[in-house]
Tab-separated table of C-alpha atoms and ligand atoms in Angstrom:
chain	number	residue	atom	x	y	z
A	672	MET	CA	19.284	27.135	-20.622
A	673	TYR	CA	19.021	24.972	-17.593
A	674	THR	CA	20.599	24.829	-14.013
A	675	THR	CA	19.044	21.677	-12.948
A	676	LYS	CA	19.296	17.933	-14.625
A	677	PRO	CA	15.482	18.149	-15.872
A	678	ILE	CA	14.168	14.528	-16.590
A	679	ILE	CA	11.568	14.553	-19.046
A	680	ILE	CA	9.126	11.702	-19.564
A	681	LEU	CA	7.040	11.669	-22.604
A	682	MET	CA	4.193	9.757	-22.949
A	683	GLY	CA	0.896	9.599	-25.590
A	684	PRO	CA	0.276	7.168	-27.900
A	685	PRO	CA	1.572	5.238	-30.731
A	686	GLY	CA	2.250	7.644	-33.498
A	687	SER	CA	2.055	10.745	-31.225
A	688	GLY	CA	5.331	11.829	-32.080
A	689	LYS	CA	7.215	10.785	-28.992
A	690	GLY	CA	10.552	9.724	-30.528
A	691	THR	CA	10.602	12.752	-33.082
A	692	GLN	CA	10.500	15.260	-30.125
A	693	ALA	CA	12.612	13.429	-27.779
A	694	LYS	CA	15.510	13.383	-30.877
A	695	GLN	CA	15.008	17.028	-31.148
A	696	LEU	CA	15.293	17.801	-27.555
A	697	ALA	CA	18.658	15.486	-27.089
A	698	LEU	CA	20.049	17.392	-29.997
A	699	LYS	CA	19.618	20.674	-29.123
A	700	TYR	CA	20.011	20.287	-25.285
A	701	ARG	CA	21.878	17.352	-25.338
A	702	PHE	CA	20.170	15.662	-23.445
A	703	LYS	CA	20.176	11.483	-22.863
A	704	HIS	CA	17.352	10.277	-25.301
A	705	LEU	CA	16.179	6.786	-23.706
A	706	SER	CA	13.276	4.795	-25.479
A	707	THR	CA	11.810	1.872	-23.815
A	708	GLY	CA	11.094	0.657	-27.691
A	709	ASP	CA	14.047	1.236	-28.524
A	710	LEU	CA	15.870	-0.452	-26.104
A	711	LEU	CA	13.561	-3.366	-26.489
A	712	ARG	CA	14.203	-3.532	-29.991
A	713	ALA	CA	18.111	-3.420	-29.078
A	714	LEU	CA	17.344	-6.434	-27.150
A	715	MET	CA	15.778	-8.560	-29.894
A	716	HIS	CA	18.486	-8.081	-32.339
A	717	GLU	CA	21.265	-8.970	-29.398
A	718	GLU	CA	23.476	-11.892	-30.562
A	719	LYS	CA	23.250	-13.963	-27.181
A	720	PRO	CA	20.493	-12.299	-25.374
A	721	ASN	CA	18.787	-13.550	-22.397
A	722	LYS	CA	16.014	-16.401	-23.250
A	723	GLU	CA	13.439	-15.255	-21.014
A	724	GLU	CA	13.880	-11.489	-21.816
A	725	LEU	CA	13.737	-12.430	-25.220
A	726	GLU	CA	10.895	-14.232	-25.518
A	727	GLU	CA	8.762	-11.680	-23.063
A	728	ALA	CA	10.148	-8.549	-25.895
A	729	ARG	CA	9.342	-10.435	-29.055
A	730	GLU	CA	5.821	-12.014	-27.716
A	731	SER	CA	4.173	-8.914	-26.532
A	732	THR	CA	5.446	-6.400	-28.939
A	733	ALA	CA	4.538	-8.519	-31.487
A	734	LYS	CA	0.768	-8.720	-30.255
A	735	GLY	CA	1.228	-4.645	-29.422
A	736	ARG	CA	0.367	-5.313	-25.844
A	737	LEU	CA	2.609	-4.091	-23.286
A	738	VAL	CA	6.235	-5.746	-22.398
A	739	ALA	CA	5.855	-7.328	-18.410
A	740	ASP	CA	6.805	-4.521	-16.112
A	741	TRP	CA	10.154	-6.344	-14.533
A	742	LEU	CA	11.486	-6.472	-18.213
A	743	ILE	CA	11.135	-2.611	-18.350
A	744	PHE	CA	12.622	-1.740	-15.335
A	745	ARG	CA	15.395	-3.856	-16.073
A	746	LEU	CA	16.173	-2.346	-19.274
A	747	ALA	CA	15.179	1.110	-18.248
A	748	PHE	CA	16.911	1.274	-14.673
A	749	ARG	CA	20.069	0.285	-15.750
A	750	ALA	CA	20.563	3.124	-18.939
A	751	ILE	CA	19.043	5.723	-16.731
A	752	THR	CA	21.561	4.723	-13.999
A	753	LEU	CA	24.245	4.587	-16.439
A	754	GLU	CA	23.297	7.944	-17.736
A	755	LEU	CA	22.363	9.841	-14.531
A	756	THR	CA	26.114	10.737	-13.560
A	757	ALA	CA	27.334	11.188	-17.459
A	758	HIS	CA	24.278	13.792	-18.596
A	759	ASN	CA	22.937	16.841	-17.771
A	760	GLY	CA	19.559	15.589	-18.507
A	761	ILE	CA	17.028	12.849	-19.694
A	762	VAL	CA	14.368	12.531	-21.600
A	763	LEU	CA	12.343	8.977	-21.324
A	764	ASP	CA	10.464	8.235	-24.377
A	765	GLY	CA	7.548	5.762	-23.519
A	766	ALA	CA	8.801	4.669	-20.304
A	767	ILE	CA	6.049	4.741	-18.473
A	768	ARG	CA	2.870	3.185	-19.960
A	769	ASN	CA	0.659	2.011	-16.702
A	770	VAL	CA	0.373	3.472	-13.248
A	771	SER	CA	2.654	0.312	-11.520
A	772	GLN	CA	5.289	1.739	-13.928
A	773	ALA	CA	4.722	5.564	-12.727
A	774	GLU	CA	4.929	4.720	-9.210
A	775	LYS	CA	8.172	2.545	-9.722
A	776	PHE	CA	9.455	5.408	-11.375
A	777	GLU	CA	8.580	7.945	-9.117
A	778	LYS	CA	9.931	5.842	-5.884
A	779	PHE	CA	13.163	5.610	-7.926
A	780	PHE	CA	13.738	9.201	-8.946
A	781	VAL	CA	12.579	10.428	-5.026
A	782	ALA	CA	15.627	8.344	-3.896
A	783	GLU	CA	17.868	9.509	-6.516
A	784	LYS	CA	16.908	13.006	-5.353
A	785	LEU	CA	15.304	13.918	-8.692
A	786	TRP	CA	11.734	14.021	-8.061
A	787	ASP	CA	11.324	17.903	-8.390
A	788	GLN	CA	13.182	17.726	-11.856
A	789	VAL	CA	10.600	15.299	-13.601
A	790	ARG	CA	8.189	17.092	-16.267
A	791	VAL	CA	6.049	15.148	-17.868
A	792	PHE	CA	4.202	15.711	-21.430
A	793	TYR	CA	1.402	13.685	-22.308
A	794	LEU	CA	1.191	14.297	-26.389
A	795	GLU	CA	-2.288	14.330	-27.417
A	796	VAL	CA	-2.949	13.201	-31.095
A	797	ASN	CA	-6.592	12.354	-32.235
A	798	GLU	CA	-6.993	8.792	-33.616
A	799	GLU	CA	-7.167	9.170	-37.094
A	800	GLU	CA	-3.647	10.762	-37.551
A	801	LEU	CA	-2.329	8.226	-35.650
A	802	VAL	CA	-3.524	5.709	-37.769
A	803	ARG	CA	-2.579	7.954	-41.081
A	804	ARG	CA	0.581	8.816	-39.209
A	805	LEU	CA	1.786	5.144	-38.154
A	806	ALA	CA	0.774	3.651	-42.049
A	807	LEU	CA	2.957	5.950	-43.373
A	808	ARG	CA	5.852	5.964	-40.216
A	809	ARG	CA	9.377	4.929	-41.721
A	810	VAL	CA	12.673	4.469	-39.838
A	811	CYS	CA	16.438	4.732	-40.740
A	812	GLU	CA	17.600	1.109	-40.095
A	813	LYS	CA	21.016	2.531	-39.443
A	814	CYS	CA	20.535	5.827	-37.356
A	815	GLY	CA	16.594	5.125	-36.279
A	816	ALA	CA	15.738	8.624	-38.022
A	817	ILE	CA	11.718	8.862	-38.222
A	818	TYR	CA	9.979	9.616	-41.357
A	819	GLN	CA	7.203	9.986	-43.138
A	820	LYS	CA	6.963	7.648	-46.071
A	821	SER	CA	5.621	10.476	-48.912
A	822	ALA	CA	8.152	13.192	-48.276
A	823	THR	CA	11.167	11.407	-48.671
A	824	GLY	CA	11.664	8.113	-50.609
A	825	ASP	CA	13.524	5.586	-48.733
A	826	VAL	CA	17.095	6.380	-47.887
A	827	CYS	CA	17.472	8.218	-45.296
A	828	VAL	CA	18.867	12.100	-45.783
A	829	ALA	CA	21.077	11.774	-42.630
A	830	CYS	CA	23.328	8.704	-42.733
A	831	LYS	CA	21.691	7.311	-46.346
A	832	GLY	CA	20.449	3.931	-44.622
A	833	LYS	CA	17.232	2.212	-45.788
A	834	LEU	CA	14.350	3.323	-44.669
A	835	MET	CA	12.322	0.487	-43.173
A	836	GLN	CA	8.365	-0.061	-41.967
A	837	ARG	CA	8.331	-1.095	-37.968
A	838	ALA	CA	7.033	-4.832	-38.000
A	839	ASP	CA	4.362	-3.285	-35.122
A	840	ASP	CA	3.517	-0.647	-37.789
A	841	SER	CA	1.765	-3.398	-39.593
A	842	PRO	CA	-2.486	-2.745	-39.703
A	843	GLU	CA	-2.812	-5.624	-37.564
A	844	VAL	CA	-0.436	-4.543	-34.353
A	845	MET	CA	-0.945	-1.095	-35.296
A	846	ARG	CA	-4.479	-1.594	-34.364
A	847	ALA	CA	-4.095	-3.469	-31.257
A	848	ARG	CA	-1.299	-0.828	-30.027
A	849	LEU	CA	-3.969	1.951	-30.720
A	850	THR	CA	-6.691	0.075	-28.296
A	851	MET	CA	-4.030	-1.266	-25.642
A	852	GLN	CA	-2.051	1.799	-25.179
A	853	GLY	CA	-4.388	4.710	-26.707
A	854	LYS	CA	-5.348	7.493	-24.384
A	855	LEU	CA	-8.130	5.448	-22.720
A	856	SER	CA	-5.820	2.879	-21.105
A	857	GLN	CA	-3.250	5.894	-20.309
A	858	GLN	CA	-6.166	7.439	-18.636
A	859	PRO	CA	-5.034	6.227	-14.679
A	860	VAL	CA	-1.311	7.128	-15.438
A	861	ILE	CA	-2.088	10.733	-16.558
A	862	ASP	CA	-4.303	11.263	-13.443
A	863	PHE	CA	-1.861	9.570	-11.024
A	864	PHE	CA	0.607	12.486	-12.724
A	865	THR	CA	-1.819	14.954	-12.596
A	866	GLN	CA	-2.142	14.555	-8.776
A	867	LYS	CA	1.423	14.688	-8.667
A	868	ASN	CA	1.066	18.117	-10.457
A	869	LYS	CA	3.868	16.553	-13.074
A	870	LEU	CA	1.786	16.552	-16.014
A	871	MET	CA	1.195	18.750	-18.765
A	872	LEU	CA	-0.721	17.637	-22.106
A	873	VAL	CA	0.438	19.416	-25.420
A	874	TRP	CA	-2.111	19.267	-28.455
A	875	ALA	CA	0.294	17.449	-30.644
A	876	ASP	CA	-1.820	17.101	-33.664
A	877	ALA	CA	0.880	19.801	-35.611
A	878	PRO	CA	3.969	20.285	-37.300
A	879	ALA	CA	6.776	18.476	-35.005
A	880	ASP	CA	8.752	22.019	-34.983
A	881	ASP	CA	5.060	23.536	-33.610
A	882	VAL	CA	5.166	21.039	-30.986
A	883	PHE	CA	8.766	21.001	-29.967
A	884	LYS	CA	8.034	24.655	-29.105
A	885	ARG	CA	5.234	23.817	-26.956
A	886	ILE	CA	7.621	21.810	-25.063
A	887	GLU	CA	10.576	23.802	-24.942
A	888	ALA	CA	7.696	26.636	-23.778
A	889	ALA	CA	6.886	24.934	-21.099
A	890	LEU	CA	10.334	24.072	-20.197
A	891	LYS	CA	11.841	27.554	-19.452
B	616	AMP	P1	7.568	1.943	-28.855
B	616	AMP	O1	8.789	2.063	-29.726
B	616	AMP	O2	7.323	3.496	-27.884
B	616	AMP	O3	6.238	2.468	-29.909
B	616	AMP	O4	7.758	0.995	-28.206
B	616	AMP	C1	7.819	-0.795	-29.026
B	616	AMP	C2	6.887	-1.446	-28.257
B	616	AMP	O5	7.258	-1.985	-27.007
B	616	AMP	C3	5.179	-1.530	-27.552
B	616	AMP	O6	4.360	-1.172	-28.282
B	616	AMP	C4	5.014	-1.937	-26.488
B	616	AMP	O7	4.878	-3.571	-26.565
B	616	AMP	C5	6.813	-2.231	-25.622
B	616	AMP	N1	6.815	-1.046	-24.638
B	616	AMP	C6	7.968	-0.009	-24.949
B	616	AMP	N2	7.906	0.874	-23.780
B	616	AMP	C7	7.021	-0.492	-22.703
B	616	AMP	C8	6.836	0.352	-21.748
B	616	AMP	N3	7.290	1.486	-21.044
B	616	AMP	N4	5.593	-0.638	-21.246
B	616	AMP	C9	5.536	-1.877	-21.462
B	616	AMP	N5	5.911	-1.771	-22.817
B	616	AMP	C10	6.679	-1.068	-23.355
């Protein structure tokens, strides 16, 4: 389907379905899925993590704040550089959440001569629905599959792993994340990519398969 390497950047508030859509794209088109949230969670589970990195990851995610740019750049660019030669496309899930990150990623992809392949999608969902989704979200501790609690019980249908609630989906942290990472705070980044003619808003208050079709249609 694709003759060039697409670099797909998924943006959206917590609970908008970035992870679910990224996993689908990775599965269907063999794109590499890179989630900065997952990279941070992996860092927090490392046996011998760098102390400074660990402290920053723990403190910020526990408060629902954005993690410092230096740590995002360190984790993301290391992972992207590893994947650029090996894969035919990349889906960046949540990697860009402020303008300084957007500028840095632009610079990186321009230098790699990949800027033309960059497409940005902002998944838009109303806040009431986000609160509902986050309260019900369960994640497989083994394979990372994402579920809604009511539909599935507490065992992953894919790998039989245990389904857990993410620590930052607790009511207090969830509220902080929706304030600090919701549409209002993301608007400057939305404007940045709109001016660059890169952004598409996707109405994501719909079943995941429908949202996926909208993204696919836009990519063709
Ligand atoms: P997520 O799994 O995408 O919901 O991310 C979990 C948490 O990781 C967020 O609430 C932020 O604290 C942090 N995080 C992930 N990506 C970024 C980013 N690009 N910039 C700053 N913080 C981030």
